[in-house]
């Protein structure tokens, strides 16, 4: 499988481009994987484009279908590359509209998801609960979400993350409402579902998620820091000037 215009991406964003990303994911600390599905809103830039090529890394693809009809879409994942992962190639020739939504069900890998960092309770400050966070720069968003993992593509995203109660989720967007209590399995355990929305189009590597016994401390109307309770105050002190930085940057850029 040849690379696309970006030599670090398989995606054919010059033919078909992602316009919105909507992952709905579950954090499984026991297996150290994240599983669920993602809705990718895509738009043809070339009217007769027949393939959608996405970047993945260590993802177990379960099924791919058109969201509007639930019709299965043929897909293949060629040979894995140690640095670039694999290309998820989806046949979209049956999609007649120029814009449509592809839904992909999948799970991450315990060993190949380099952009996802897991910590046992003993490795955390509080020693009581596990912790996980993501760091996708420069090309590791593909280890959690099938996507066009290149800065040439910028898209807004909405994300739902479900985790064990009483853990907290933080993402690189604005939280929508409060956590919703859900029962995923018939095992008597409670789960919490968090939703975040990022309206600004961003490259995939800026998608971020953290989950653990964390809290938020506001430092201004637009800024805050997330951390476990023991180091929370120290973290807030370290980043106390963030709101001022934003004010200065806004004045320089002429953004209100």
mmCIF file of C-alpha atoms in Angstrom, residues 7 16 19 26 80 103-104 111 115 128 131 176 179 191 204 240:
data_model
loop_
_atom_site.group_PDB
_atom_site.id
_atom_site.type_symbol
_atom_site.label_atom_id
_atom_site.label_comp_id
_atom_site.label_asym_id
_atom_site.label_seq_id
_atom_site.Cartn_x
_atom_site.Cartn_y
_atom_site.Cartn_z
ATOM 1 C CA UNK A 7 4.457 10.608 3.525
ATOM 2 C CA UNK A 16 -12.148 12.122 0.241
ATOM 3 C CA UNK A 19 -15.377 16.809 8.017
ATOM 4 C CA UNK A 26 -15.506 2.585 26.472
ATOM 5 C CA UNK A 80 1.245 -3.670 9.257
ATOM 6 C CA UNK A 103 -19.378 4.010 11.040
ATOM 7 C CA UNK A 104 -16.448 1.836 12.143
ATOM 8 C CA UNK A 111 0.534 -3.604 22.961
ATOM 9 C CA UNK A 115 -0.537 6.951 21.854
ATOM 10 C CA UNK A 128 -6.435 4.100 44.671
ATOM 11 C CA UNK A 131 -5.282 6.241 35.114
ATOM 12 C CA UNK A 176 -21.503 18.824 27.339
ATOM 13 C CA UNK A 179 -21.717 12.697 33.471
ATOM 14 C CA UNK A 191 -20.371 3.343 34.648
ATOM 15 C CA UNK A 204 -6.293 14.511 14.684
ATOM 16 C CA UNK A 240 -1.452 30.146 36.776
#
